[in-house]
Short mmCIF file of C-alpha atoms and ligand atoms in Angstrom, two decimals:
data_model
loop_
_atom_site.label_atom_id
_atom_site.label_comp_id
_atom_site.label_asym_id
_atom_site.label_seq_id
_atom_site.Cartn_x
_atom_site.Cartn_y
_atom_site.Cartn_z
CA MET A 1 3.23 47.90 -1.07
CA PHE A 2 4.32 45.17 -3.87
CA VAL A 3 8.14 44.51 -3.93
CA THR A 4 9.92 42.62 -6.36
CA PHE A 5 13.52 41.20 -6.43
CA GLU A 6 15.47 40.46 -9.83
CA GLY A 7 18.82 39.35 -10.53
CA ILE A 8 20.61 36.51 -12.13
CA ASP A 9 21.08 33.12 -10.17
CA GLY A 10 23.47 33.59 -7.14
CA SER A 11 22.97 37.57 -7.23
CA GLY A 12 21.79 37.14 -3.36
CA LYS A 13 18.24 38.47 -4.39
CA SER A 14 16.35 35.52 -2.57
CA THR A 15 18.32 36.47 1.08
CA GLN A 16 17.25 40.27 0.38
CA ALA A 17 13.74 39.25 -0.40
CA ALA A 18 13.99 37.19 3.10
CA LEU A 19 15.66 40.21 5.11
CA LEU A 20 12.90 42.73 3.86
CA ALA A 21 9.90 40.51 4.66
CA ALA A 22 11.62 40.03 8.27
CA VAL A 23 12.24 43.68 8.48
CA LEU A 24 8.67 44.54 7.59
CA ARG A 25 7.01 42.06 9.86
CA ALA A 26 9.17 43.31 12.75
CA GLU A 27 7.61 46.98 12.22
CA GLY A 28 4.17 45.12 12.81
CA ARG A 29 3.45 44.78 9.00
CA GLU A 30 1.47 41.67 7.26
CA VAL A 31 4.08 40.31 4.62
CA VAL A 32 3.37 37.72 2.16
CA GLU A 33 6.47 36.36 0.48
CA THR A 34 6.44 34.46 -2.60
CA ARG A 35 8.51 33.58 -5.51
CA GLU A 36 8.17 32.83 -9.26
CA PRO A 37 8.09 30.41 -10.88
CA GLY A 38 5.98 28.48 -7.88
CA GLY A 39 3.89 30.24 -5.29
CA THR A 40 0.94 28.29 -5.85
CA PRO A 41 0.42 24.31 -6.20
CA LEU A 42 -0.04 24.79 -10.05
CA GLY A 43 3.08 27.01 -10.11
CA GLU A 44 5.14 24.59 -8.46
CA ARG A 45 4.07 22.04 -10.74
CA ILE A 46 4.85 24.46 -13.65
CA ARG A 47 8.19 25.28 -11.95
CA GLY A 48 9.29 21.43 -12.17
CA LEU A 49 8.16 21.32 -16.09
CA LEU A 50 10.28 24.44 -16.54
CA LEU A 51 13.56 23.46 -14.62
CA GLY A 52 13.34 19.75 -15.53
CA ASP A 53 15.08 18.04 -18.37
CA GLY A 54 14.18 18.35 -22.05
CA GLU A 55 14.09 20.99 -24.74
CA ILE A 56 11.33 23.82 -24.50
CA VAL A 57 11.18 26.38 -27.39
CA PRO A 58 11.23 29.84 -26.17
CA PHE A 59 7.47 30.69 -26.60
CA ALA A 60 6.68 27.42 -24.75
CA GLU A 61 8.99 28.57 -21.99
CA ALA A 62 7.46 32.23 -21.72
CA ALA A 63 3.77 30.74 -21.76
CA LEU A 64 4.62 28.35 -18.73
CA PHE A 65 6.02 31.34 -16.81
CA ALA A 66 3.07 33.37 -17.77
CA ALA A 67 0.56 30.70 -16.83
CA ALA A 68 2.11 30.22 -13.43
CA ARG A 69 2.27 34.01 -12.87
CA ALA A 70 -1.25 34.28 -13.72
CA GLN A 71 -2.32 31.85 -11.17
CA LEU A 72 0.08 33.58 -8.55
CA VAL A 73 -1.51 36.70 -9.25
CA ALA A 74 -4.84 35.64 -8.81
CA ASP A 75 -4.44 33.55 -5.63
CA VAL A 76 -1.86 35.11 -3.74
CA ILE A 77 -0.81 38.48 -4.86
CA ARG A 78 -3.91 40.17 -5.62
CA PRO A 79 -5.81 38.92 -2.46
CA ALA A 80 -2.98 40.01 -0.30
CA LEU A 81 -2.62 43.59 -1.66
CA ASP A 82 -6.56 43.85 -1.44
CA ARG A 83 -6.49 43.18 2.42
CA GLY A 84 -3.67 45.68 2.89
CA ALA A 85 -0.76 43.17 3.19
CA ASP A 86 2.75 43.91 1.51
CA VAL A 87 3.95 41.36 -0.96
CA VAL A 88 7.60 40.38 -1.51
CA CYS A 89 8.22 38.62 -4.44
CA ASP A 90 11.67 36.58 -5.52
CA ARG A 91 11.12 37.44 -9.42
CA PHE A 92 8.32 38.81 -11.17
CA ILE A 93 7.52 40.05 -14.61
CA ASP A 94 10.95 41.46 -15.14
CA SER A 95 12.47 37.96 -15.31
CA SER A 96 10.01 37.14 -18.28
CA LEU A 97 11.21 40.16 -20.09
CA ALA A 98 15.05 39.87 -19.46
CA TYR A 99 15.26 36.08 -20.09
CA GLN A 100 12.56 35.21 -22.32
CA GLY A 101 12.28 38.69 -24.24
CA LEU A 102 15.63 39.78 -24.35
CA ALA A 103 18.02 36.78 -23.61
CA ARG A 104 16.18 34.32 -25.53
CA GLY A 105 15.31 36.98 -28.05
CA LEU A 106 11.54 36.72 -28.03
CA GLY A 107 11.16 40.40 -27.93
CA LEU A 108 9.73 42.66 -25.22
CA ASP A 109 6.32 43.42 -26.99
CA ALA A 110 5.76 39.82 -27.23
CA VAL A 111 6.64 38.95 -23.60
CA LEU A 112 4.45 41.81 -22.46
CA GLU A 113 1.54 40.80 -24.78
CA LEU A 114 1.54 37.05 -23.06
CA ASN A 115 1.65 38.57 -19.81
CA ALA A 116 -0.97 41.27 -20.10
CA PRO A 117 -3.91 39.28 -19.16
CA ALA A 118 -1.88 37.50 -16.25
CA LEU A 119 -1.13 41.10 -14.84
CA GLY A 120 -4.15 43.52 -15.66
CA SER A 121 -2.77 46.88 -14.22
CA LEU A 122 -0.74 45.08 -11.56
CA LEU A 123 2.98 46.09 -11.62
CA PRO A 124 5.32 46.19 -8.58
CA ASP A 125 5.71 49.27 -6.65
CA ARG A 126 9.51 49.14 -6.73
CA THR A 127 11.49 46.51 -8.02
CA PHE A 128 15.41 45.70 -6.80
CA LEU A 129 17.71 44.67 -9.46
CA LEU A 130 20.94 42.75 -7.65
CA LEU A 131 23.98 42.87 -9.83
CA VAL A 132 26.84 40.68 -9.73
CA PRO A 133 29.42 40.04 -12.24
CA PRO A 134 27.96 36.69 -14.29
CA ALA A 135 31.35 34.96 -13.99
CA GLU A 136 31.16 35.43 -10.23
CA SER A 137 27.20 34.36 -10.08
CA ALA A 138 27.94 31.11 -12.20
CA GLY A 139 31.02 29.99 -9.79
CA ARG A 140 28.48 30.46 -6.73
CA ALA A 141 25.87 27.81 -7.92
CA THR A 142 25.50 25.02 -5.92
CA GLY A 143 24.27 21.35 -6.55
CA ARG A 144 23.07 20.06 -10.13
CA PRO A 145 22.24 22.97 -12.47
CA ASP A 146 18.84 23.14 -13.71
CA ARG A 147 17.73 23.30 -17.28
CA ILE A 148 18.15 27.34 -17.39
CA GLU A 149 21.38 27.38 -15.39
CA ARG A 150 23.08 24.79 -17.80
CA GLU A 151 22.91 27.44 -20.70
CA GLY A 152 26.20 28.62 -19.37
CA LEU A 153 28.16 32.11 -18.95
CA ALA A 154 27.20 33.51 -22.23
CA PHE A 155 23.56 33.27 -21.66
CA LEU A 156 24.02 34.81 -18.19
CA GLU A 157 25.83 37.51 -19.54
CA ARG A 158 22.95 38.07 -22.10
CA VAL A 159 20.52 38.14 -19.24
CA ASP A 160 22.66 40.55 -17.20
CA ARG A 161 22.78 43.11 -20.10
CA ALA A 162 18.96 42.48 -20.65
CA TYR A 163 18.37 43.31 -16.84
CA ARG A 164 20.70 46.69 -16.98
CA GLU A 165 18.72 47.79 -20.04
CA LEU A 166 15.42 47.28 -18.46
CA ALA A 167 16.37 49.26 -15.36
CA ALA A 168 17.70 52.06 -17.52
CA ALA A 169 14.47 52.26 -19.59
CA LEU A 170 12.46 52.19 -16.31
CA PRO A 171 14.19 54.09 -13.55
CA ALA A 172 11.06 54.94 -11.84
CA ARG A 173 10.38 51.56 -10.83
CA ILE A 174 13.51 49.65 -11.06
CA THR A 175 16.52 50.22 -8.67
CA MET A 176 19.97 48.71 -9.66
CA LEU A 177 21.96 47.67 -6.45
CA ASP A 178 25.45 46.48 -6.16
CA GLY A 179 25.04 42.49 -5.17
CA GLY A 180 28.47 42.67 -3.84
CA LEU A 181 27.74 44.78 -0.74
CA ALA A 182 27.26 43.05 2.60
CA PRO A 183 23.86 41.85 3.07
CA THR A 184 23.08 43.97 5.89
CA GLN A 185 24.11 47.13 4.20
CA LEU A 186 21.85 46.22 1.07
CA ALA A 187 19.00 45.35 3.36
CA ARG A 188 19.33 48.86 5.06
CA ALA A 189 19.40 50.45 1.73
CA ILE A 190 16.33 48.84 0.36
CA ARG A 191 14.22 49.47 3.65
CA ASP A 192 15.48 53.50 3.34
CA GLU A 193 14.38 53.60 -0.20
CA LEU A 194 10.79 51.91 0.49
CA ARG A 195 10.53 54.43 3.40
CA ALA A 196 10.93 57.14 1.09
CA LEU A 197 8.08 55.54 -1.45
CA ALA A 198 5.63 55.31 1.17
P1 TYD B 1 15.32 29.41 -9.55
O1 TYD B 1 15.85 28.11 -9.05
O2 TYD B 1 14.10 30.16 -9.07
O3 TYD B 1 16.35 30.38 -9.56
P2 TYD B 1 16.56 31.69 -8.96
O4 TYD B 1 17.10 30.94 -7.29
O5 TYD B 1 18.10 32.34 -9.36
O6 TYD B 1 15.50 32.36 -8.50
O7 TYD B 1 14.94 29.14 -10.82
C1 TYD B 1 14.21 30.11 -11.83
C2 TYD B 1 14.88 30.32 -13.05
O8 TYD B 1 13.80 30.54 -14.12
C3 TYD B 1 16.03 31.14 -13.16
O9 TYD B 1 17.12 30.68 -13.98
C4 TYD B 1 15.29 32.26 -13.96
C5 TYD B 1 14.33 31.67 -14.88
N1 TYD B 1 13.08 32.61 -15.22
C6 TYD B 1 12.76 32.95 -16.36
O10 TYD B 1 13.81 32.31 -17.31
N2 TYD B 1 11.71 33.57 -16.74
C7 TYD B 1 10.78 33.95 -15.72
O11 TYD B 1 9.79 34.64 -16.00
C8 TYD B 1 11.07 33.67 -14.31
C9 TYD B 1 10.18 33.94 -13.28
C10 TYD B 1 12.28 32.87 -13.97
#
């Protein structure tokens, strides 16, 4: 089973990804937890380029995310799924569709085309989109903001709208959840929904 978590920064998706992995492991399943961008040595280097300083044009940004994804799929995700493990990934293709395709304006087709060779036929079995008001999430961020976080509230609002559009267009794969709920309540809802899938 391949499960991904999506949402704007500060939506609580990383917490839910970790909770789900722990629950599945407690049930005796092998779970591989990973994140984008990153998850491989190359991916972590690309992450440094993407989140560091300096301007990156939208196409270059999308191409770097796609390159990190290609390596992660080949080295981590496919081998894990092939041996029957579950994979829980913090961000995946929908981040590129929302951030680069819609919020940056590259277009969904351009981003899909760029990512097709990286994905092949691979898509998540289920994607959980955690929704929180962008103004709240901006306030939750801690530490020095990275290059994408410095885009500010208007950009986060565009990403939030983009995610909602994607989820409305792909209801069979993407489940929207209220990120304001208690973490334990969300974790239970997520596990219940996956049980219904299996
Ligand atoms: P990260 O520190 O991982 O943020 P978070 O903890 O919110 O996941 O930084 C990842 C940033 O990269 C985040 O702002 C979203 C962005 N991103 C894209 O724009 N496109 C992508 O395809 C991916 C995977 C991430």
